[in-house]
Structures are given as structure tokens and as C-alpha cells.
């Protein structure tokens, strides 16, 4: 069964870090999450005032942060001593686990900065695992050129379409995420099999698309579209090129208690996270 568009969440203008302007769709409120996805922010600006102040040192506990740069250059530094250069087309996949303290700072004073930060929840049994970090440069992200006019970058999981299967660098996580960046030529379409009970959404960042069989339903840019259950995803472009990211994953179906950058299952675990952070325990070896 082909998935349809169940709910549309418009990206809401907000700011985070030291004043970085962004659009938040998934996670713009507690009722706008899509288990296991907690939050999606899009940042996109040619104006350095919108991004230059960056994200100075801050903590995370209990989930993963995935930063995908379309354009620009940011530097990640964390308490474990990792330094990562995040450049156009690259991905940083950080597992905060029991705790990470890091900064994400622009390394450009002009030009376009554009990309996404996605938060993916961890299951209760993995929330306190040691922090981990991966830098994935643009040339490590495979690109599938599909015969029906779609060009797909495969960050996590695998694209499967018309006999082609291309797997991305991120595999084997508990939430089994699919993370694709798709460019659709005018008049083309993209289909992708997906486990019927996985939660899935797309976020359009250029143009607009039709979601579902037949005429489908329109999803415009700067909007997230949450998909109904089903084993097939079908997305078609109109008369103009369209670009979107597509995410799917295994829902955790566990309680969520969030306090800013701490996402746990119980209130007591949030209280513990605050105490641990104040006592400097995030920066200690596991
Ligand atoms: Mn962060």
C-alpha cells in the first residue's frame, strides 16, 4: 500500500544556539514529534547575521544529533577532543548517549549556510551508552542516479528503486533510520519500499511535490509531511525541479521526557541529567 500524506507541519521560524535563525518543523511542539524523530531544523541564509554566532558549548544526553550541510562550513568540537570540519555535502552523526558537550561554530564570515539538524531518539537501554561521533565527508555519501529522473544521496539505510540498491554509510542502528536527500527532475517521480509500520516523513526544501498514488497531495517547500503507514513511498515532482529529504525509522514507543537538550524516559532521569551536567560529569570518561 502506498503511503499518503497524513499531516503537514509548516517549518516555524525560530532561533537557537547564540541566535542562529532556523525553521523548526518536526519538534516545533511536543505534539509535532514523529517517534523516533524528535526534531528537524532547517537553516538557510545568505546573511551571516543569521548564523555567525553559531552554537557555543552546550550539552546533549539521551539521543543522536545528525547535521547535514548542504552549503557552508561549520566546526564541531567536543569534550572528548574530537574536532570535525563539516563542509558542503557532509554529515556529522553524533550519538550523545550519556552525555556530550560540544560546540558547532560557523567557519565562514559570508556566503550561504544551508543544511539540517535532525534529532533521533535512542531506546531507553542505549540512552546512557558512551558518546560517539562520526564525520562523514561528502565523497563518502553515495549518490544513486535513478532511471526515472531522481538523484538520491544516501546518508542512512538504502535506496531501493527499479532494481537499484545503494546503501549509505550509516547502518545497523536500533532505530534503523533511512535518510535520503532527493532531487527530482521536473515531471519525474521517486518510489521507495519501506517497512509498513515504520514512521516516515519528508521535508521539502525546494519546489513542491505530490505525495501518494495518482495525483497525490501537494507538499510545498519549508513543510514537513508525515506519511501514513504503508510499504511504499511515492513522491512526484510537478513541472519544476524539487528537492526534499526523506526520513523513516523504527518507532521506539517509549515515554519521552524532554528538557531542552536532554531527552530521557522519566522525570527523575532529567533531574539526574541536570545534576550530572552541573557537577561536570558529562566531561568525565565513561
Ligand atoms: Mn548540539
mmCIF file of C-alpha atoms and ligand atoms in Angstrom:
data_model
loop_
_atom_site.group_PDB
_atom_site.id
_atom_site.type_symbol
_atom_site.label_atom_id
_atom_site.label_comp_id
_atom_site.label_asym_id
_atom_site.label_seq_id
_atom_site.Cartn_x
_atom_site.Cartn_y
_atom_site.Cartn_z
ATOM 1 C CA UNK A 1 0.000 0.000 0.000
ATOM 2 C CA UNK A 2 1.281 3.433 -0.946
ATOM 3 C CA UNK A 3 1.665 5.933 1.849
ATOM 4 C CA UNK A 4 -0.387 9.109 1.794
ATOM 5 C CA UNK A 5 0.171 12.489 3.383
ATOM 6 C CA UNK A 6 -1.322 12.289 6.853
ATOM 7 C CA UNK A 7 -0.313 15.611 8.356
ATOM 8 C CA UNK A 8 1.582 18.719 7.255
ATOM 9 C CA UNK A 9 3.790 20.633 9.682
ATOM 10 C CA UNK A 10 4.973 24.015 8.489
ATOM 11 C CA UNK A 11 8.531 24.954 9.414
ATOM 12 C CA UNK A 12 8.249 27.670 12.052
ATOM 13 C CA UNK A 13 10.811 30.472 12.177
ATOM 14 C CA UNK A 14 12.745 30.375 15.440
ATOM 15 C CA UNK A 15 16.296 30.738 16.692
ATOM 16 C CA UNK A 16 18.605 28.552 18.728
ATOM 17 C CA UNK A 17 22.197 28.442 19.935
ATOM 18 C CA UNK A 18 23.546 32.007 20.230
ATOM 19 C CA UNK A 19 20.921 33.345 17.821
ATOM 20 C CA UNK A 20 21.051 31.183 14.701
ATOM 21 C CA UNK A 21 17.891 31.677 12.681
ATOM 22 C CA UNK A 22 16.238 28.458 11.605
ATOM 23 C CA UNK A 23 12.965 26.774 10.738
ATOM 24 C CA UNK A 24 11.684 24.030 13.015
ATOM 25 C CA UNK A 25 9.082 21.580 11.701
ATOM 26 C CA UNK A 26 9.266 18.207 13.443
ATOM 27 C CA UNK A 27 9.527 19.004 17.162
ATOM 28 C CA UNK A 28 8.085 22.540 16.923
ATOM 29 C CA UNK A 29 5.961 21.349 19.854
ATOM 30 C CA UNK A 30 5.664 18.124 21.865
ATOM 31 C CA UNK A 31 2.733 17.029 19.659
ATOM 32 C CA UNK A 32 4.806 17.534 16.495
ATOM 33 C CA UNK A 33 7.325 14.755 17.064
ATOM 34 C CA UNK A 34 7.357 11.585 14.962
ATOM 35 C CA UNK A 35 8.856 8.754 17.039
ATOM 36 C CA UNK A 36 11.837 8.147 16.827
ATOM 37 C CA UNK A 37 12.374 11.609 15.282
ATOM 38 C CA UNK A 38 12.377 14.359 17.887
ATOM 39 C CA UNK A 39 13.206 17.467 15.890
ATOM 40 C CA UNK A 40 14.134 18.770 12.451
ATOM 41 C CA UNK A 41 15.646 22.209 11.972
ATOM 42 C CA UNK A 42 16.446 23.734 8.582
ATOM 43 C CA UNK A 43 18.929 26.578 8.488
ATOM 44 C CA UNK A 44 19.271 28.528 5.271
ATOM 45 C CA UNK A 45 20.640 32.013 4.856
ATOM 46 C CA UNK A 46 22.952 34.137 2.744
ATOM 47 C CA UNK A 47 23.140 36.654 5.593
ATOM 48 C CA UNK A 48 25.954 35.996 8.106
ATOM 49 C CA UNK A 49 23.968 37.809 10.850
ATOM 50 C CA UNK A 50 21.610 34.823 10.758
ATOM 51 C CA UNK A 51 24.288 32.222 11.527
ATOM 52 C CA UNK A 52 27.622 33.751 12.548
ATOM 53 C CA UNK A 53 27.076 33.418 16.308
ATOM 54 C CA UNK A 54 26.732 29.641 15.941
ATOM 55 C CA UNK A 55 26.128 27.151 18.725
ATOM 56 C CA UNK A 56 28.697 27.692 21.510
ATOM 57 C CA UNK A 57 29.406 24.864 24.007
ATOM 58 C CA UNK A 58 26.214 23.087 25.083
ATOM 59 C CA UNK A 59 25.277 19.593 26.326
ATOM 60 C CA UNK A 60 23.128 16.761 24.988
ATOM 61 C CA UNK A 61 22.002 13.496 26.616
ATOM 62 C CA UNK A 62 19.837 10.597 25.523
ATOM 63 C CA UNK A 63 19.598 10.846 21.714
ATOM 64 C CA UNK A 64 21.505 11.381 18.454
ATOM 65 C CA UNK A 65 22.063 14.593 16.509
ATOM 66 C CA UNK A 66 22.580 14.444 12.758
ATOM 67 C CA UNK A 67 23.818 17.562 10.990
ATOM 68 C CA UNK A 68 23.712 17.598 7.198
ATOM 69 C CA UNK A 69 25.369 20.560 5.492
ATOM 70 C CA UNK A 70 24.124 21.482 2.048
ATOM 71 C CA UNK A 71 26.255 24.620 1.828
ATOM 72 C CA UNK A 72 28.784 26.112 4.188
ATOM 73 C CA UNK A 73 31.399 25.180 6.733
ATOM 74 C CA UNK A 74 30.992 24.536 10.448
ATOM 75 C CA UNK A 75 33.456 23.197 13.009
ATOM 76 C CA UNK A 76 32.393 20.760 15.708
ATOM 77 C CA UNK A 77 34.489 20.454 18.874
ATOM 78 C CA UNK A 78 33.538 18.257 21.818
ATOM 79 C CA UNK A 79 34.684 17.345 25.318
ATOM 80 C CA UNK A 80 36.172 14.081 24.039
ATOM 81 C CA UNK A 81 38.658 16.072 21.979
ATOM 82 C CA UNK A 82 37.030 15.467 18.620
ATOM 83 C CA UNK A 83 37.332 18.233 16.068
ATOM 84 C CA UNK A 84 35.271 17.816 12.937
ATOM 85 C CA UNK A 85 35.056 20.007 9.877
ATOM 86 C CA UNK A 86 31.590 19.916 8.459
ATOM 87 C CA UNK A 87 31.612 21.069 4.840
ATOM 88 C CA UNK A 88 29.121 21.254 1.989
ATOM 89 C CA UNK A 89 27.575 17.845 1.389
ATOM 90 C CA UNK A 90 28.964 16.333 4.596
ATOM 91 C CA UNK A 91 27.221 14.795 7.594
ATOM 92 C CA UNK A 92 28.049 14.665 11.272
ATOM 93 C CA UNK A 93 26.379 11.804 13.119
ATOM 94 C CA UNK A 94 26.746 12.265 16.857
ATOM 95 C CA UNK A 95 25.431 9.853 19.464
ATOM 96 C CA UNK A 96 25.127 11.899 22.632
ATOM 97 C CA UNK A 97 24.380 8.843 24.786
ATOM 98 C CA UNK A 98 25.147 9.572 28.454
ATOM 99 C CA UNK A 99 26.423 12.997 27.610
ATOM 100 C CA UNK A 100 28.354 15.177 25.258
ATOM 101 C CA UNK A 101 29.356 18.824 25.473
ATOM 102 C CA UNK A 102 30.111 20.354 22.113
ATOM 103 C CA UNK A 103 30.106 23.494 20.034
ATOM 104 C CA UNK A 104 29.090 23.921 16.411
ATOM 105 C CA UNK A 105 30.564 27.120 15.024
ATOM 106 C CA UNK A 106 30.490 28.621 11.509
ATOM 107 C CA UNK A 107 33.888 28.843 9.805
ATOM 108 C CA UNK A 108 32.766 31.390 7.229
ATOM 109 C CA UNK A 109 32.011 35.075 7.548
ATOM 110 C CA UNK A 110 29.994 35.393 4.367
ATOM 111 C CA UNK A 111 28.100 33.334 1.846
ATOM 112 C CA UNK A 112 25.385 30.787 2.081
ATOM 113 C CA UNK A 113 24.923 28.498 5.068
ATOM 114 C CA UNK A 114 22.309 25.853 4.490
ATOM 115 C CA UNK A 115 21.504 22.473 5.968
ATOM 116 C CA UNK A 116 19.587 20.470 8.521
ATOM 117 C CA UNK A 117 19.882 19.235 12.049
ATOM 118 C CA UNK A 118 17.836 16.176 12.924
ATOM 119 C CA UNK A 119 17.442 14.686 16.409
ATOM 120 C CA UNK A 120 16.790 10.943 16.585
ATOM 121 C CA UNK A 121 15.812 9.368 19.875
ATOM 122 C CA UNK A 122 17.706 6.465 21.457
ATOM 123 C CA UNK A 123 15.953 3.493 23.086
ATOM 124 C CA UNK A 124 15.948 3.519 26.904
ATOM 125 C CA UNK A 125 18.623 0.816 27.022
ATOM 126 C CA UNK A 126 21.029 2.966 24.941
ATOM 127 C CA UNK A 127 20.439 6.400 26.434
ATOM 128 C CA UNK A 128 23.373 6.086 28.839
ATOM 129 C CA UNK A 129 25.862 4.483 26.460
ATOM 130 C CA UNK A 130 29.165 6.288 25.889
ATOM 131 C CA UNK A 131 29.060 9.223 23.499
ATOM 132 C CA UNK A 132 30.182 8.611 19.933
ATOM 133 C CA UNK A 133 30.847 10.712 16.903
ATOM 134 C CA UNK A 134 31.258 10.242 13.156
ATOM 135 C CA UNK A 135 32.237 12.676 10.458
ATOM 136 C CA UNK A 136 31.078 11.614 7.027
ATOM 137 C CA UNK A 137 32.553 13.671 4.209
ATOM 138 C CA UNK A 138 30.587 14.365 1.044
ATOM 139 C CA UNK A 139 32.573 11.847 -1.015
ATOM 140 C CA UNK A 140 31.624 9.038 1.410
ATOM 141 C CA UNK A 141 27.935 9.556 0.737
ATOM 142 C CA UNK A 142 26.872 7.519 -2.312
ATOM 143 C CA UNK A 143 24.643 9.038 -4.957
ATOM 144 C CA UNK A 144 22.132 6.946 -6.902
ATOM 145 C CA UNK A 145 21.067 8.253 -10.304
ATOM 146 C CA UNK A 146 17.759 6.539 -10.918
ATOM 147 C CA UNK A 147 16.267 5.911 -14.353
ATOM 148 C CA UNK A 148 13.022 7.717 -13.534
ATOM 149 C CA UNK A 149 14.772 11.050 -13.004
ATOM 150 C CA UNK A 150 15.603 11.054 -9.298
ATOM 151 C CA UNK A 151 19.065 11.734 -7.921
ATOM 152 C CA UNK A 152 19.412 10.390 -4.384
ATOM 153 C CA UNK A 153 22.141 10.881 -1.786
ATOM 154 C CA UNK A 154 22.048 8.019 0.668
ATOM 155 C CA UNK A 155 23.059 9.018 4.192
ATOM 156 C CA UNK A 156 21.473 6.177 6.180
ATOM 157 C CA UNK A 157 19.750 2.970 5.176
ATOM 158 C CA UNK A 158 19.498 2.185 1.469
ATOM 159 C CA UNK A 159 17.717 3.493 -1.576
ATOM 160 C CA UNK A 160 15.865 0.756 -3.470
ATOM 161 C CA UNK A 161 14.223 1.627 -6.731
ATOM 162 C CA UNK A 162 13.782 -0.129 -10.064
ATOM 163 C CA UNK A 163 16.330 -2.870 -9.351
ATOM 164 C CA UNK A 164 18.911 -0.459 -7.957
ATOM 165 C CA UNK A 165 20.037 -0.762 -4.350
ATOM 166 C CA UNK A 166 22.557 1.679 -2.901
ATOM 167 C CA UNK A 167 23.405 1.601 0.803
ATOM 168 C CA UNK A 168 24.583 4.610 2.771
ATOM 169 C CA UNK A 169 27.351 4.830 5.385
ATOM 170 C CA UNK A 170 25.017 4.677 8.416
ATOM 171 C CA UNK A 171 23.664 1.172 9.070
ATOM 172 C CA UNK A 172 22.712 -1.063 11.974
ATOM 173 C CA UNK A 173 21.247 1.394 14.488
ATOM 174 C CA UNK A 174 18.357 0.360 16.746
ATOM 175 C CA UNK A 175 16.025 2.848 15.073
ATOM 176 C CA UNK A 176 17.147 1.564 11.617
ATOM 177 C CA UNK A 177 16.939 5.053 10.065
ATOM 178 C CA UNK A 178 16.516 5.805 6.387
ATOM 179 C CA UNK A 179 17.883 9.251 5.496
ATOM 180 C CA UNK A 180 17.800 10.227 1.827
ATOM 181 C CA UNK A 181 18.328 13.566 0.086
ATOM 182 C CA UNK A 182 16.397 13.502 -3.173
ATOM 183 C CA UNK A 183 16.496 15.798 -6.208
ATOM 184 C CA UNK A 184 13.571 15.234 -8.565
ATOM 185 C CA UNK A 185 13.785 16.473 -12.154
ATOM 186 C CA UNK A 186 10.625 18.172 -13.472
ATOM 187 C CA UNK A 187 7.936 15.575 -14.176
ATOM 188 C CA UNK A 188 9.855 12.729 -12.537
ATOM 189 C CA UNK A 189 8.959 10.513 -9.606
ATOM 190 C CA UNK A 190 10.615 8.536 -6.848
ATOM 191 C CA UNK A 191 9.382 5.342 -5.240
ATOM 192 C CA UNK A 192 10.918 3.612 -2.253
ATOM 193 C CA UNK A 193 9.902 0.490 -0.336
ATOM 194 C CA UNK A 194 9.763 0.889 3.429
ATOM 195 C CA UNK A 195 8.722 -1.311 6.329
ATOM 196 C CA UNK A 196 4.961 -0.769 6.641
ATOM 197 C CA UNK A 197 4.994 0.098 10.357
ATOM 198 C CA UNK A 198 8.000 2.439 10.301
ATOM 199 C CA UNK A 199 7.292 6.115 10.822
ATOM 200 C CA UNK A 200 8.238 8.275 7.848
ATOM 201 C CA UNK A 201 8.199 11.896 6.795
ATOM 202 C CA UNK A 202 9.669 14.131 4.143
ATOM 203 C CA UNK A 203 10.708 17.760 4.275
ATOM 204 C CA UNK A 204 10.623 19.730 1.035
ATOM 205 C CA UNK A 205 13.286 22.425 0.754
ATOM 206 C CA UNK A 206 12.981 23.449 -2.900
ATOM 207 C CA UNK A 207 9.905 23.426 -5.105
ATOM 208 C CA UNK A 208 6.917 21.278 -4.257
ATOM 209 C CA UNK A 209 5.974 17.604 -4.624
ATOM 210 C CA UNK A 210 2.932 15.357 -4.914
ATOM 211 C CA UNK A 211 2.765 12.598 -2.311
ATOM 212 C CA UNK A 212 0.941 9.285 -2.868
ATOM 213 C CA UNK A 213 -0.585 7.483 -5.834
ATOM 214 C CA UNK A 214 -2.258 9.207 -8.752
ATOM 215 C CA UNK A 215 -2.452 12.959 -8.403
ATOM 216 C CA UNK A 216 -1.354 12.690 -4.809
ATOM 217 C CA UNK A 217 -1.445 15.552 -2.370
ATOM 218 C CA UNK A 218 0.769 18.625 -2.617
ATOM 219 C CA UNK A 219 3.548 19.335 -0.151
ATOM 220 C CA UNK A 220 5.266 22.704 -0.502
ATOM 221 C CA UNK A 221 8.781 23.742 0.448
ATOM 222 C CA UNK A 222 9.566 24.502 4.089
ATOM 223 C CA UNK A 223 6.912 21.980 5.115
ATOM 224 C CA UNK A 224 7.280 18.531 6.679
ATOM 225 C CA UNK A 225 4.809 15.893 5.554
ATOM 226 C CA UNK A 226 4.093 12.987 7.876
ATOM 227 C CA UNK A 227 3.190 9.827 5.970
ATOM 228 C CA UNK A 228 0.539 7.232 6.708
ATOM 229 C CA UNK A 229 1.587 3.588 7.304
ATOM 230 C CA UNK A 230 2.295 1.558 4.164
ATOM 231 C CA UNK A 231 5.045 -0.388 2.422
ATOM 232 C CA UNK A 232 5.680 2.035 -0.481
ATOM 233 C CA UNK A 233 6.533 5.720 -0.657
ATOM 234 C CA UNK A 234 5.799 7.567 -3.910
ATOM 235 C CA UNK A 235 6.730 11.182 -4.456
ATOM 236 C CA UNK A 236 6.417 13.047 -7.762
ATOM 237 C CA UNK A 237 7.664 16.411 -8.985
ATOM 238 C CA UNK A 238 5.487 18.878 -10.836
ATOM 239 C CA UNK A 239 6.712 20.989 -13.723
ATOM 240 C CA UNK A 240 9.702 22.263 -11.743
ATOM 241 C CA UNK A 241 12.637 20.605 -10.024
ATOM 242 C CA UNK A 242 12.022 19.674 -6.407
ATOM 243 C CA UNK A 243 14.348 18.787 -3.548
ATOM 244 C CA UNK A 244 13.443 17.055 -0.302
ATOM 245 C CA UNK A 245 14.849 14.894 2.441
ATOM 246 C CA UNK A 246 13.086 11.641 3.282
ATOM 247 C CA UNK A 247 13.326 10.027 6.724
ATOM 248 C CA UNK A 248 11.954 6.758 8.044
ATOM 249 C CA UNK A 249 12.687 4.756 11.161
ATOM 250 C CA UNK A 250 11.541 2.139 13.629
ATOM 251 C CA UNK A 251 9.397 3.770 16.326
ATOM 252 C CA UNK A 252 10.598 3.195 19.898
ATOM 253 C CA UNK A 253 7.148 3.506 21.531
ATOM 254 C CA UNK A 254 8.667 4.582 24.858
ATOM 255 C CA UNK A 255 7.733 7.554 27.037
ATOM 256 C CA UNK A 256 9.579 10.806 26.260
ATOM 257 C CA UNK A 257 10.521 13.453 28.795
ATOM 258 C CA UNK A 258 12.432 16.344 27.234
ATOM 259 C CA UNK A 259 14.109 19.268 28.898
ATOM 260 C CA UNK A 260 15.902 21.258 26.193
ATOM 261 C CA UNK A 261 18.897 19.197 25.079
ATOM 262 C CA UNK A 262 18.170 16.280 27.444
ATOM 263 C CA UNK A 263 15.720 13.624 26.231
ATOM 264 C CA UNK A 264 15.002 10.760 28.618
ATOM 265 C CA UNK A 265 12.093 8.476 29.589
ATOM 266 C CA UNK A 266 11.357 9.685 33.128
ATOM 267 C CA UNK A 267 11.322 12.982 35.012
ATOM 268 C CA UNK A 268 13.861 11.599 37.528
ATOM 269 C CA UNK A 269 16.273 10.888 34.673
ATOM 270 C CA UNK A 270 16.012 14.508 33.542
ATOM 271 C CA UNK A 271 16.691 15.687 37.089
ATOM 272 C CA UNK A 272 19.727 13.381 37.159
ATOM 273 C CA UNK A 273 20.932 14.767 33.814
ATOM 274 C CA UNK A 274 20.786 18.325 35.184
ATOM 275 C CA UNK A 275 22.704 17.325 38.327
ATOM 276 C CA UNK A 276 25.291 15.368 36.316
ATOM 277 C CA UNK A 277 25.805 18.293 33.962
ATOM 278 C CA UNK A 278 26.131 20.816 36.800
ATOM 279 C CA UNK A 279 28.636 18.539 38.550
ATOM 280 C CA UNK A 280 30.753 18.233 35.413
ATOM 281 C CA UNK A 281 30.065 14.539 34.920
ATOM 282 C CA UNK A 282 29.349 14.863 31.209
ATOM 283 C CA UNK A 283 33.008 15.662 30.631
ATOM 284 C CA UNK A 284 34.357 12.690 32.600
ATOM 285 C CA UNK A 285 35.440 9.490 30.878
ATOM 286 C CA UNK A 286 32.713 6.790 30.890
HETATM 287 MN MN1 LIG B 1 24.379 20.409 19.574
#
